[in-house]
XYZ file of C-alpha atoms in Angstrom:
147
model
C 84.062 253.976 272.936
C 84.332 252.865 276.536
C 84.616 249.791 278.698
C 81.650 248.475 280.771
C 82.699 250.616 283.643
C 82.832 253.760 281.545
C 86.514 254.100 281.159
C 87.703 255.175 277.652
C 89.262 252.447 275.527
C 92.400 253.383 273.816
C 92.559 251.956 270.220
C 95.983 251.745 268.647
C 95.775 252.492 264.857
C 96.375 249.528 262.764
C 98.995 251.375 260.765
C 101.010 252.241 263.826
C 100.958 248.668 264.936
C 102.252 247.410 261.561
C 104.812 250.108 261.721
C 106.146 249.051 265.098
C 106.159 245.388 264.007
C 108.249 246.327 260.972
C 110.742 248.527 262.740
C 110.929 247.716 266.425
C 113.749 245.108 266.323
C 116.015 247.344 264.388
C 115.285 250.331 266.518
C 116.394 248.242 269.535
C 119.512 246.902 267.729
C 120.543 250.457 266.764
C 119.935 251.710 270.290
C 121.819 248.876 271.757
C 124.720 249.432 269.405
C 124.906 253.076 270.494
C 124.241 252.558 274.208
C 125.759 249.188 274.975
C 123.029 248.399 277.422
C 120.121 246.211 276.446
C 117.763 247.463 279.226
C 118.548 251.101 278.458
C 118.055 250.486 274.682
C 114.634 248.885 275.353
C 113.663 251.779 277.472
C 114.662 254.381 275.002
C 112.824 252.609 272.144
C 109.752 252.142 274.239
C 109.708 255.796 275.097
C 110.177 256.792 271.427
C 107.427 254.446 270.300
C 105.051 255.750 272.909
C 105.809 259.253 271.732
C 105.252 258.225 268.079
C 101.906 256.563 268.925
C 100.760 259.682 270.705
C 101.732 261.771 267.768
C 100.713 259.213 265.126
C 98.380 261.570 263.262
C 101.040 264.195 263.122
C 103.754 261.711 262.017
C 101.363 260.560 259.157
C 101.311 264.170 257.747
C 104.881 263.645 256.459
C 106.818 260.297 257.004
C 106.338 258.213 260.235
C 109.711 256.556 259.590
C 111.631 259.923 259.394
C 109.598 261.237 262.400
C 110.380 258.225 264.501
C 114.010 257.977 263.344
C 114.620 261.590 264.440
C 112.978 260.952 267.811
C 115.102 257.811 268.276
C 118.351 259.509 267.455
C 117.741 262.315 269.820
C 116.664 260.023 272.556
C 119.748 257.849 272.117
C 122.009 260.928 272.178
C 120.417 262.126 275.475
C 120.607 258.690 276.888
C 124.280 258.386 275.987
C 125.037 261.708 277.756
C 123.148 260.465 280.914
C 124.603 256.955 280.839
C 128.295 257.137 281.997
C 128.912 253.406 281.065
C 127.968 253.763 277.418
C 130.794 252.365 275.253
C 132.852 254.670 273.017
C 130.921 255.529 269.892
C 133.582 256.172 267.418
C 131.408 256.328 264.425
C 129.271 259.089 265.779
C 132.218 260.934 267.356
C 134.248 260.975 264.077
C 131.789 261.850 261.406
C 128.277 263.442 260.771
C 125.378 261.665 262.506
C 123.495 260.691 259.324
C 126.622 259.143 257.801
C 127.409 257.350 261.077
C 123.881 256.063 261.256
C 123.846 254.751 257.715
C 127.247 253.013 258.431
C 126.097 251.453 261.618
C 122.792 250.251 260.075
C 124.398 248.923 256.839
C 127.872 247.762 257.905
C 127.413 246.892 261.537
C 123.862 245.588 261.743
C 123.899 244.249 258.164
C 120.789 245.905 256.786
C 120.406 246.237 253.045
C 120.462 249.738 251.691
C 116.639 249.702 251.092
C 115.997 248.512 254.615
C 118.237 251.097 256.145
C 116.602 253.749 254.051
C 113.086 252.648 255.133
C 114.187 252.674 258.797
C 115.704 256.152 258.631
C 112.793 257.570 256.480
C 115.177 258.375 253.613
C 115.303 257.505 249.964
C 117.777 254.770 249.062
C 120.165 257.046 247.047
C 120.356 259.348 250.099
C 121.563 256.451 252.286
C 123.984 255.419 249.525
C 125.356 258.928 249.577
C 125.721 258.885 253.392
C 127.607 255.602 253.192
C 129.977 257.056 250.668
C 130.479 259.993 253.058
C 131.107 257.725 255.904
C 133.747 255.885 253.842
C 135.491 259.229 252.973
C 135.419 260.241 256.666
C 136.879 257.017 257.708
C 139.669 257.130 255.295
C 140.572 260.774 255.727
C 139.106 262.126 252.529
C 136.433 264.276 254.198
C 136.278 267.962 253.414
C 138.018 270.187 255.893
C 135.679 271.185 258.635
C 132.968 269.027 257.148
C 129.831 268.187 259.028
């Protein structure tokens, strides 16, 4: 398909569009909570969503939510390292990443377990287990040398 002048038309898959509508706000809230900068959070999310769109067929082979969540977490981590004004991130500094993410989404952003699980591309029991792990880490009951 092309435009009248012969340029190719990019057609965004309907599934991708629905996926973005469902998750975009919470991706930005998560990125903002970790980065402390609205503009930077928006840039990171936009970059990740463009990457997901470009790799949509690949993402569909497994789980688009898990695929995008991993890309978002990696992009936020890189942005934090490159943004000297990012606020302290006590959760992610003091416990494993997945447990910290679950705690941030559920406790700080107020997502129900099912919504947090859908955003992270995990099953609800896995998020529940991560929340329990976060609780143990916060209250000093984590395994020695745990990750």
